[in-house]
Coordinates of C-alpha atoms in Angstrom, one line a residue:
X18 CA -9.8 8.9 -15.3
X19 CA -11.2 12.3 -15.6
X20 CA -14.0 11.6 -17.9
X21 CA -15.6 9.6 -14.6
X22 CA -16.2 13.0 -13.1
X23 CA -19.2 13.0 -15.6
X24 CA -20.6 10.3 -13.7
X25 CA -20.3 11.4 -10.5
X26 CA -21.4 14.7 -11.3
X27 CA -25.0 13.0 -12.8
X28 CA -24.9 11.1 -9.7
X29 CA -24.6 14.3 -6.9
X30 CA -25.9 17.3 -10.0
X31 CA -29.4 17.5 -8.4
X32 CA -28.1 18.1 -4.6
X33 CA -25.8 21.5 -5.9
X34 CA -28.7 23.3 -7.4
X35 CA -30.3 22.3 -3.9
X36 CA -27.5 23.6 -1.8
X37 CA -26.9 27.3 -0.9
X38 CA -23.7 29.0 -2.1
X39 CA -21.5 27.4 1.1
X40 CA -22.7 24.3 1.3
X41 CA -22.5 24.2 -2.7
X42 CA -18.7 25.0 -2.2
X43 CA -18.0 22.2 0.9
X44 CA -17.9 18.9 -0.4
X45 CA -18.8 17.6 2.8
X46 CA -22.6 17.7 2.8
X47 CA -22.4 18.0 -1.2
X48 CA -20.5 14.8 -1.7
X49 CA -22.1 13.0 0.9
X50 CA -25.5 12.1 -0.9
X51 CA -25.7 9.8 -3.8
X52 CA -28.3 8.9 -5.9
X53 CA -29.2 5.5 -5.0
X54 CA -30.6 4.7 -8.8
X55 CA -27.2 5.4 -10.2
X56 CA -25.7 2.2 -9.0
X57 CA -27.4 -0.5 -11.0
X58 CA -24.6 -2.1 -12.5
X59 CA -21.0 -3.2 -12.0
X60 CA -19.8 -0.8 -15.0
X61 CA -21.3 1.4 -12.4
X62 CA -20.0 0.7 -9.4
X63 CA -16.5 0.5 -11.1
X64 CA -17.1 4.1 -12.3
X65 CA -17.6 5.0 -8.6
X66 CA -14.2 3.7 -7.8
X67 CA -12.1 5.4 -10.7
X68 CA -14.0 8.7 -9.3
X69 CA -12.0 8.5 -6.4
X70 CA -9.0 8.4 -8.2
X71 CA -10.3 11.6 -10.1
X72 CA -11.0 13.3 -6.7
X73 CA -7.3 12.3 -6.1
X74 CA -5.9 13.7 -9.5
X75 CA -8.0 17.0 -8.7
X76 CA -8.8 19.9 -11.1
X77 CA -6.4 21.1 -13.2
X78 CA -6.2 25.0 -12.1
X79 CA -5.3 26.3 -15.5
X80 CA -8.3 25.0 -17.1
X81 CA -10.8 25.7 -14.3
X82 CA -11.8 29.8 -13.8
X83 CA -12.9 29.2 -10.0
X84 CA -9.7 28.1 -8.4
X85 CA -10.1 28.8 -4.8
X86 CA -13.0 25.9 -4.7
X87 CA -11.6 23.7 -7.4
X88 CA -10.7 21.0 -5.1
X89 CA -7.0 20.5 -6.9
X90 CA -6.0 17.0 -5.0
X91 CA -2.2 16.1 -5.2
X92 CA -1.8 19.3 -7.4
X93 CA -1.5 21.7 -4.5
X94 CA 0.4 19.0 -2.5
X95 CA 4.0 20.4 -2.8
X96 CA 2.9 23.6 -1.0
X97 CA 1.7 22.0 2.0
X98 CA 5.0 19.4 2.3
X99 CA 7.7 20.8 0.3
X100 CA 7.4 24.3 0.8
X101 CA 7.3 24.3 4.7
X102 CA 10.7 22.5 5.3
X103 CA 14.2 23.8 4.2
X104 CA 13.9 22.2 0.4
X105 CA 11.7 24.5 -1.8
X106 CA 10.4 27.9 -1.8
X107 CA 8.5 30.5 -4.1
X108 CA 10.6 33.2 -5.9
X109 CA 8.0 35.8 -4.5
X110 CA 6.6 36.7 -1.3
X111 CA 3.3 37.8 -2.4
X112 CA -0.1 36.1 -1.9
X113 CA -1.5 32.7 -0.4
X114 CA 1.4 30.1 -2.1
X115 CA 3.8 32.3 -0.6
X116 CA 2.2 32.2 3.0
X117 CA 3.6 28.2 3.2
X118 CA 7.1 29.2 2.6
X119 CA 7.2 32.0 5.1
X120 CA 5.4 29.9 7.6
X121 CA 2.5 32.5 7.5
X122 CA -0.7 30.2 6.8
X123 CA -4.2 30.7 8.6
X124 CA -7.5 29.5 8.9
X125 CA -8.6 31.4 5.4
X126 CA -5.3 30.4 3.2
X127 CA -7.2 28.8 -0.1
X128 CA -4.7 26.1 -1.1
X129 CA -4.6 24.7 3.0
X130 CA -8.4 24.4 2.4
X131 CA -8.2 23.2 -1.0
X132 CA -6.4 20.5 0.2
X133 CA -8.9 19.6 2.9
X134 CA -11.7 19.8 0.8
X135 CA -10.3 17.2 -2.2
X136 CA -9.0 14.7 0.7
X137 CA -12.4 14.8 1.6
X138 CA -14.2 14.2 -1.8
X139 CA -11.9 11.0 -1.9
X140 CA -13.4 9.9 1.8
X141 CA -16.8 10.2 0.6
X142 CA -16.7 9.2 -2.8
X143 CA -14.9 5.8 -1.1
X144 CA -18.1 5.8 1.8
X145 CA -20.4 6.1 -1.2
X146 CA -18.6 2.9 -3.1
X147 CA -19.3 1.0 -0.3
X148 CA -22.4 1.7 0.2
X149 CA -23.5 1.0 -2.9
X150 CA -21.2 -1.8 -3.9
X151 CA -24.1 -4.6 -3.4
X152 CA -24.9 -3.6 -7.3
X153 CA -21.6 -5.0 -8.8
X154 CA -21.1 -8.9 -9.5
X155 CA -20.4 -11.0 -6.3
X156 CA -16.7 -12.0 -7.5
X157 CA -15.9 -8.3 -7.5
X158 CA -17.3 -7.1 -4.3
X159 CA -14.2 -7.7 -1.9
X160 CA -11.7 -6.1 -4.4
X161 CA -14.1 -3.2 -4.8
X162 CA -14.8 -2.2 -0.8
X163 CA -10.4 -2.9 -0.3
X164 CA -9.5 -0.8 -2.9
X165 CA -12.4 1.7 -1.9
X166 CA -10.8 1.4 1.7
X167 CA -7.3 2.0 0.8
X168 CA -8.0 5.0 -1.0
X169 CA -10.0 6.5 2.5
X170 CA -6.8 5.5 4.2
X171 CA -4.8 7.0 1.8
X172 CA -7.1 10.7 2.4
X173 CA -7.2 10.3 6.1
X174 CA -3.6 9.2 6.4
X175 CA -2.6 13.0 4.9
X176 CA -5.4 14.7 6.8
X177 CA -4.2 13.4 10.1
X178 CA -0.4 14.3 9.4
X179 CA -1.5 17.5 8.6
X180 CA -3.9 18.9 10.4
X181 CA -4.3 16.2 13.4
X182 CA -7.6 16.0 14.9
X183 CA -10.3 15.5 12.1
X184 CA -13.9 14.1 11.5
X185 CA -13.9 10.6 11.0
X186 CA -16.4 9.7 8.7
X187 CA -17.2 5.9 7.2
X188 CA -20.6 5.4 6.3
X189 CA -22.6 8.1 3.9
X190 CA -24.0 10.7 5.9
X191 CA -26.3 13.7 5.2
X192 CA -25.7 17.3 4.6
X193 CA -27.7 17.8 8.4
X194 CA -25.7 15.4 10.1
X195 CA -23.0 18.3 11.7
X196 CA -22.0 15.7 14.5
X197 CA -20.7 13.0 11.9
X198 CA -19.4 15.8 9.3
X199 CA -17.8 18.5 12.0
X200 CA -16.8 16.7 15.3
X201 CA -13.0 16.2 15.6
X202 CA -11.6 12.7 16.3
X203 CA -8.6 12.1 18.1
X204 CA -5.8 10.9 15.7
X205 CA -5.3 7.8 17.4
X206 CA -8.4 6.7 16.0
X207 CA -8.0 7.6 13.1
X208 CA -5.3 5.4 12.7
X209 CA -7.2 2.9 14.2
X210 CA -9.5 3.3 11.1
X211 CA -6.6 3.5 8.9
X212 CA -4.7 0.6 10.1
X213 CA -7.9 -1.2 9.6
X214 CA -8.8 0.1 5.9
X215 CA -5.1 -1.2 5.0
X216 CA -5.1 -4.5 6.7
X217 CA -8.5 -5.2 4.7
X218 CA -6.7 -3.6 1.5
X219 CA -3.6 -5.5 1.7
X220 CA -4.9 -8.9 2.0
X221 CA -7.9 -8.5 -0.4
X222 CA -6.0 -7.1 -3.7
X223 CA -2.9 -8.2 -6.2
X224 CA -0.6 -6.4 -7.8
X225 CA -2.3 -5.9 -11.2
X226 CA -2.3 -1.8 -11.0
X227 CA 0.2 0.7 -10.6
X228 CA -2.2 3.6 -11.0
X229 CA -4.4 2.3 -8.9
X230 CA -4.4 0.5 -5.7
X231 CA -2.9 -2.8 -4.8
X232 CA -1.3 -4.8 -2.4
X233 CA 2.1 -3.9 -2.7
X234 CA 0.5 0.1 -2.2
X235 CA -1.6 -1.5 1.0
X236 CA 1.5 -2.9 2.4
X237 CA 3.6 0.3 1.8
X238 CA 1.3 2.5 3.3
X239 CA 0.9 0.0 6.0
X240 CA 4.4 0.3 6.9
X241 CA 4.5 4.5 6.6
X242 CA 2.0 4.0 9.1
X243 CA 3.7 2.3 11.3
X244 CA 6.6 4.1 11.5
X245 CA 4.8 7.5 11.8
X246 CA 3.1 6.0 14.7
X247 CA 6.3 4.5 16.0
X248 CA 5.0 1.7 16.5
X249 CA 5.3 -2.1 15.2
X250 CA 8.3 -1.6 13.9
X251 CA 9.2 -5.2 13.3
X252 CA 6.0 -5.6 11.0
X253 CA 7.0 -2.4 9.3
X254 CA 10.1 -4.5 8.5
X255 CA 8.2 -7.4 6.9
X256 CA 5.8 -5.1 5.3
X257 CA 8.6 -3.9 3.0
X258 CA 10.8 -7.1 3.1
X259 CA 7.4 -9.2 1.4
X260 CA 7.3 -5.6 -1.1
X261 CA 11.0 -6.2 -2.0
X262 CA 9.8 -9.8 -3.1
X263 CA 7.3 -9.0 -5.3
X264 CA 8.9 -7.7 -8.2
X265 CA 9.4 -4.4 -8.2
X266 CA 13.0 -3.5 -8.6
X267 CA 15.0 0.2 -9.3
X268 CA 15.8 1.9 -12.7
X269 CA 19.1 1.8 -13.6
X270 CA 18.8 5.5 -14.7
X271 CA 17.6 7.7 -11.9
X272 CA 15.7 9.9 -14.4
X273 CA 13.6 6.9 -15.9
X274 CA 11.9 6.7 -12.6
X275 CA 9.7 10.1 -13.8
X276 CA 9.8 9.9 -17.8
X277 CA 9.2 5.9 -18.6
X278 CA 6.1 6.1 -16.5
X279 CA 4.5 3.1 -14.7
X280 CA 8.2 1.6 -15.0
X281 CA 9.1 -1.2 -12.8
X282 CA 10.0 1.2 -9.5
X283 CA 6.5 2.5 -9.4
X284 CA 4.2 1.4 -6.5
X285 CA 1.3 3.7 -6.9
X286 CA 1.2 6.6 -9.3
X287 CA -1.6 9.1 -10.5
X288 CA -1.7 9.6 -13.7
X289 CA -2.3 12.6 -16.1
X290 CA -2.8 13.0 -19.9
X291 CA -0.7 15.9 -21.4
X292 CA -2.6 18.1 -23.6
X293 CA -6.4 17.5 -22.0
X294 CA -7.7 20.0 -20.0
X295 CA -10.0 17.4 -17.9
X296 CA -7.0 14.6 -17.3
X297 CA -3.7 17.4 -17.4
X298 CA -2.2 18.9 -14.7
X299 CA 0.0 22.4 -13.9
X300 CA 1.6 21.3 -11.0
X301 CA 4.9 20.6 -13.6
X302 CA 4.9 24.8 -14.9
X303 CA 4.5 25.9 -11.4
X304 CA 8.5 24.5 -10.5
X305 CA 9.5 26.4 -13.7
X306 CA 11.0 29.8 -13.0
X307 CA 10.7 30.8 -17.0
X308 CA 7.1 29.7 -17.7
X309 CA 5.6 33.1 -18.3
X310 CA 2.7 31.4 -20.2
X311 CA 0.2 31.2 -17.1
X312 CA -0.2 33.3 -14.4
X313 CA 1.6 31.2 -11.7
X314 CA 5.3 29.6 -11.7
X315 CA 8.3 29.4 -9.9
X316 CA 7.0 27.6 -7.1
X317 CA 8.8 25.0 -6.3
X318 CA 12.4 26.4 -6.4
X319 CA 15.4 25.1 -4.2
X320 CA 16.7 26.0 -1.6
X321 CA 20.8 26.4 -1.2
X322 CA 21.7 24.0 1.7
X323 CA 19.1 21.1 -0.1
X324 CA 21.8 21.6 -3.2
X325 CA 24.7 21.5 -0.5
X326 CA 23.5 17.9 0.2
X327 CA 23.0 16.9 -3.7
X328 CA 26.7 17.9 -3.4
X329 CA 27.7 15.6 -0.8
X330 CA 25.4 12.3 -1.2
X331 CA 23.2 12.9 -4.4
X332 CA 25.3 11.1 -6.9
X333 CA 24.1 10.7 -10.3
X334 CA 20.9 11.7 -9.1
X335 CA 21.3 15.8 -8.6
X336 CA 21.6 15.8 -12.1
X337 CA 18.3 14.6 -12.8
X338 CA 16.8 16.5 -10.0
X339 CA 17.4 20.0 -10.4
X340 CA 19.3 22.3 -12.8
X341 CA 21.0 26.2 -12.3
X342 CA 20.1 28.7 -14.2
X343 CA 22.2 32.6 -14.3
X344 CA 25.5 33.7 -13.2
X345 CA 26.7 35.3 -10.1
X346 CA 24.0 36.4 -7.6
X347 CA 21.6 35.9 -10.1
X348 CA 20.3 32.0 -9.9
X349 CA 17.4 30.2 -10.1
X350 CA 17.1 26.7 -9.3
X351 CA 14.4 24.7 -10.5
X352 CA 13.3 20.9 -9.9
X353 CA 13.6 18.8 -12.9
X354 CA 11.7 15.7 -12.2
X355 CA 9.0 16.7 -13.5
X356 CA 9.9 19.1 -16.4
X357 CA 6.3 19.6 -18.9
X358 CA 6.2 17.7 -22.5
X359 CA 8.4 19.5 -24.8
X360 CA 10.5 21.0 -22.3
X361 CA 13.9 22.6 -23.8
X362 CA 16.5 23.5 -21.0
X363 CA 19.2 24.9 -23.4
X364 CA 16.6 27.3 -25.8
X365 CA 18.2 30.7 -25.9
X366 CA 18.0 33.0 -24.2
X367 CA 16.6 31.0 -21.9
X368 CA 14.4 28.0 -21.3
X369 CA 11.2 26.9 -22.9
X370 CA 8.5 24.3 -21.4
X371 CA 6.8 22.9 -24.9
X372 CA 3.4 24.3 -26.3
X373 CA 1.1 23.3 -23.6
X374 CA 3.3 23.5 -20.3
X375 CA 0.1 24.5 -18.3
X376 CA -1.6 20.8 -19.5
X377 CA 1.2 18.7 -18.5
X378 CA 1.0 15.2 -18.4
X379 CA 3.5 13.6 -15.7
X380 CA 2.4 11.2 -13.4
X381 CA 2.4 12.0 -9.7
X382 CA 4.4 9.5 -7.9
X383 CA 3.0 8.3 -4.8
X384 CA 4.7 5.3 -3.5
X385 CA 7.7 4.5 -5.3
X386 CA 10.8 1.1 -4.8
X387 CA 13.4 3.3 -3.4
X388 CA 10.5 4.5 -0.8
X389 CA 10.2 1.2 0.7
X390 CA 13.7 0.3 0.7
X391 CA 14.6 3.2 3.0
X392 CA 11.5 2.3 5.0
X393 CA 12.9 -1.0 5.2
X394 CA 16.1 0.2 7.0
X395 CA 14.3 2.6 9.0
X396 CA 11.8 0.0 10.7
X397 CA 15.1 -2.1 11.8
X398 CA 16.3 1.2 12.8
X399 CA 13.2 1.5 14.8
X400 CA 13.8 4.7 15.9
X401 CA 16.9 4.3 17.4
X402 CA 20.2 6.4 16.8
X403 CA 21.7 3.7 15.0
X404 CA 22.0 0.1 13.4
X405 CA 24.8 -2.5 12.3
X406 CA 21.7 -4.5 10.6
X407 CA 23.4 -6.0 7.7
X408 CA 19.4 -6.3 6.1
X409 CA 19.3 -2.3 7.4
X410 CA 22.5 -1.3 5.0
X411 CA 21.4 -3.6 2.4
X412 CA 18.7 -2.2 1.1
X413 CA 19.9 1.7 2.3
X414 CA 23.2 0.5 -0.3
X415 CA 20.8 -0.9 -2.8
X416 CA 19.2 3.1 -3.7
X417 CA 23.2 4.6 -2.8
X418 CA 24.3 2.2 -5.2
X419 CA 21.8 2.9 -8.0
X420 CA 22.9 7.2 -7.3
X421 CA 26.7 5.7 -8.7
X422 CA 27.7 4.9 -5.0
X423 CA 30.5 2.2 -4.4
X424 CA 28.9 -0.9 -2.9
X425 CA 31.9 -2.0 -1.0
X426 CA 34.0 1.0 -0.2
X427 CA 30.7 3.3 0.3
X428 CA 28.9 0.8 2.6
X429 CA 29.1 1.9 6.3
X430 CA 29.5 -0.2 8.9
X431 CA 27.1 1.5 11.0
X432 CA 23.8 3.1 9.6
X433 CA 22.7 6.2 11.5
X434 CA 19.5 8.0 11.4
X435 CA 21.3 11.0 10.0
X436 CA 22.6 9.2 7.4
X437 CA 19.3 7.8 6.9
X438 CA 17.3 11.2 6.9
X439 CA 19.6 12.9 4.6
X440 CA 19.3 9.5 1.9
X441 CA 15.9 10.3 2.1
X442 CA 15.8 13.8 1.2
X443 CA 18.1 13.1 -1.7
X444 CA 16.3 10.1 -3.2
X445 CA 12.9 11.9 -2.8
X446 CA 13.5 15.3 -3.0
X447 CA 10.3 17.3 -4.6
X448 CA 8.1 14.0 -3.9
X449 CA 6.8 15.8 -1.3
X450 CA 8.6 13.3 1.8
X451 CA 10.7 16.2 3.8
X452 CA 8.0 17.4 6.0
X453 CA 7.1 14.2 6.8
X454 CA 10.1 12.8 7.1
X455 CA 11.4 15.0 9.4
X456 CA 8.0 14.5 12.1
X457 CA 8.6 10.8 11.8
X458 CA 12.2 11.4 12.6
X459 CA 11.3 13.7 15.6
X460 CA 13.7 16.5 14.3
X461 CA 10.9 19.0 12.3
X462 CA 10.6 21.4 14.7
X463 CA 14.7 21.6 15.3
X464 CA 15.0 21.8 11.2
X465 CA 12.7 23.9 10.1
X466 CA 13.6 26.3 13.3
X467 CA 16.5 26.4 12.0
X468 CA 15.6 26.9 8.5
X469 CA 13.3 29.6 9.2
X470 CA 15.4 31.3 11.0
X471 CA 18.2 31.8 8.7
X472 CA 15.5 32.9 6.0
X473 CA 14.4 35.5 8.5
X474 CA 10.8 33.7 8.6
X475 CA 10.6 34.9 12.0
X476 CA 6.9 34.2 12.4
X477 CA 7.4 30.1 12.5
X478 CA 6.6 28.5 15.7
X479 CA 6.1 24.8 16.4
X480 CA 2.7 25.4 16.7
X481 CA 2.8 25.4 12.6
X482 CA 3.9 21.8 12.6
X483 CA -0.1 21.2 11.9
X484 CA -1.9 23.5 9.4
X485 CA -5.0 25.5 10.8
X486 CA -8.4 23.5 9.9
X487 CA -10.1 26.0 7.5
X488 CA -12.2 28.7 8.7
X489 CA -14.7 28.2 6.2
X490 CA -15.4 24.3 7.4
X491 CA -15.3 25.5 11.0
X492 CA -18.4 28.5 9.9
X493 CA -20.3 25.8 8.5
X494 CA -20.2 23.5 11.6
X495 CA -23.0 25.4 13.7
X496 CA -23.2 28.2 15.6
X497 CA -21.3 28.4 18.3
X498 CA -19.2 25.7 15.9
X499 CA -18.8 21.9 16.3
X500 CA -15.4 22.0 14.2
X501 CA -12.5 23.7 16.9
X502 CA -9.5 25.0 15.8
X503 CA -5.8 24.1 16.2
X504 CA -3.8 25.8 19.0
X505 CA -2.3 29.0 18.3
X506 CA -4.6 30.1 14.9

């Protein structure tokens, strides 16, 4: 996908040597104007739409010199989920990756802003498609503004979990245009957008991707929504039931699900190329503790009461999920779901993570079979204590089963959210679930209280629940500023 970005950047080129050095560096203004004479075409207009998934994949860091604006997509992910609940941290406590595990991010932290910025490229790069989308053959046209539209939902749908309040933006708009760009929208109507974008994606496209949108994606997504919200909980249930008839079915080997890519349990997947420095990613040498070929890993390392819980209900799967290195005192745990090419765990005197660890090439999995099975128990749940659903425990035993569970003398007779939560964490631990996960369960704050207190993070309050919305976007809204700030930052 990454040899798109050429495209786009011929399509927006003449507007950066236009810009000044901060509106050069925000892509909302910057990504906002198109070149009307680049769409001609519907090679064109289909090059617009794998952009997006480019803005998605991000920059890999290791092969770009000006990190703190490289607009990294999914890549920086992890430390704005996974690192502020009680599964991962960073083996140090020094500089801005750091801040998330110790619950010590503000307005200025790069990667929070980072984040904001690439969600943001994906919004507008989607606004432009549609805008534009006139130029590709009729038959296309429908498939090309849905898939456009999922992708927006997709952005919005993490900007809204994560830092609440945000511009809402659907058409292309101008760099001048600060009330469209900078004024904040209340999240309930942003998910009146994003309910919308879905609905459109979900009954316009098929299932012919997995790395890029579809209707089983639309319909998964759909139902994340609607659970999040708390709302609709029966068409949650259908959602996923009508997903669990289309196909898709579990690996029999947990480990599959990350190294035969695109395999049967996928949903929606970005994809990387190992070894090319425009389509790689470092994400995978970050969770290694033993890299020391780049100037940043151990990032991503686990946290003792998530491996108390492999214990008790991972199964077959903690295997394949993390691995223990040292003796005594002295252990690192690092996630293995995502290990570079080459990777040998057993090299003495200690690991090695192939000849290129910093260009990996595993996909990022976004929507995954076992996902929607555990939503599927959690809408008939529908967000009560408890269920004897027979359809609930069904699919709950279906991804136990698959972890080397017994189907008959494992089954409960009564599912619990508990049980539920914890399933979750197991199943999709390092996906980057927990921190929503536990907000849609309504138990975040008593968690990662918790958490933080036992790690001495004394500085977490439940104000931290949403990150701070960059200071930079907020000095670029006006003077006195359009964009406000989240309580408490």
């Amino acid at each position: 996908m990454k040899h798109i970005k050429y495209l786009i950047f011929a399509v927006t080129g003449f507007v950066f040597t236009a810009c000044d050095t901060d509106e050069f560096l925000n892509p909302l203004p910057d990504t906002a104007i198109v070149v009307e004479n680049f769409y001609q075409t519907d090679a064109d207009v289909l090059a617009g739409i794998i952009g997006i998934y480019d803005a998605i994949q991000g920059v890999n860091e290791n092969t770009d010199s000006s990190y703190e604006r490289s607009n990294r997509g999914v890549q920086v992910e992890y430390l704005l989920t996974e690192h502020r609940t009680d599964n991962t941290r960073g083996k140090t406590s020094e500089g801005s990756k750091a801040d998330f595990h110790r619950y010590l991010i503000d307005a200025t932290n790069a990667q929070s802003e980072d984040y904001y910025q690439s969600m943001y490229q994906i919004i507008f790069r989607a606004n432009d498609i549609m805008n534009y989308v006139n130029a590709a053959n009729e038959s296309n046209r429908v498939k090309y503004v849905a898939e456009a539209k999922f992708l927006r939902a997709y952005a919005y749908f993490n900007l809204v979990r994560l830092f609440g309040d945000v511009p809402l933006v659907t058409s292309v708009v101008g760099p001048t245009e600060n009330g469209a760009l900078f004024t904040r929208i209340a999240k309930e109507q942003i998910y009146e957008q994003i309910v919308s974008d879905l609905e459109e994606a979900k009954d316009a496209l098929d299932n012919t991707y997995k790395s890029r949108a579809s209707k089983a994606a639309a319909q998964g997504l759909l139902a994340k929504v609607y659970l999040t919200q708390g709302v609709n909980y029966g068409v949650a249930a259908q959602l996923c039931a009508d997903i669990k008839n289309s196909g898709f079915a579990l690996q029999d080997d947990f480990s599959d699900v990350f190294y035969n890519e695109l395999n049967d349990e996928i949903i929606f997947a970005i994809q990387y190329e190992f070894g090319n420095a425009n389509e790689s990613q470092a994400f995978s040498a970050e969770f290694t503790s033993f890299n020391r070929q780049g100037r940043e890993d151990g990032l991503n390392l686990v946290e003792d009461n998530l491996i108390a819980d492999f214990a008790m209900y991972g199964g077959n799967r903690t295997a394949a999920s993390y691995t223990s290195f040292g003796v005594g005192t002295n252990i690192t745990n690092e996630v293995i779901k995502f290990l570079p090419d080459g990777t040998d765990l057993n090299a003495i005197p200690e690991p090695t993570y192939g000849p290129s660890a910093q260009q990996a090439g595993n996909d990022w999995i976004i929507l995954r079979y076992s996902d929607v099975l555990l939503m599927h128990a959690e809408a008939i749940l529908a967000g009560g204590a408890q269920t004897n659903s027979s359809a609930a425990i069904d699919s709950y035993m279906e991804v136990r089963v698959r972890a080397g569970f017994d189907a008959v003398t494992d089954r409960p007779s009564i599912l619990t959210k508990e049980a539920l939560l914890v399933e979750r964490r197991v199943e999709l631990a390092f996906e980057n679930q927990r921190f929503f996960d536990l907000v849609r369960f309504g138990v975040a704050n008593e968690v990662i209280g918790n958490y933080a207190t036992s790690q001495g993070f004394n500085d977490y309050d439940a104000r931290q629940l949403l990150l701070p919305i960059p200071s930079r976007e907020i000095n670029l809204s006006g003077t006195p500023p359009l964009l406000g700030q989240n309580p408490g930052y």
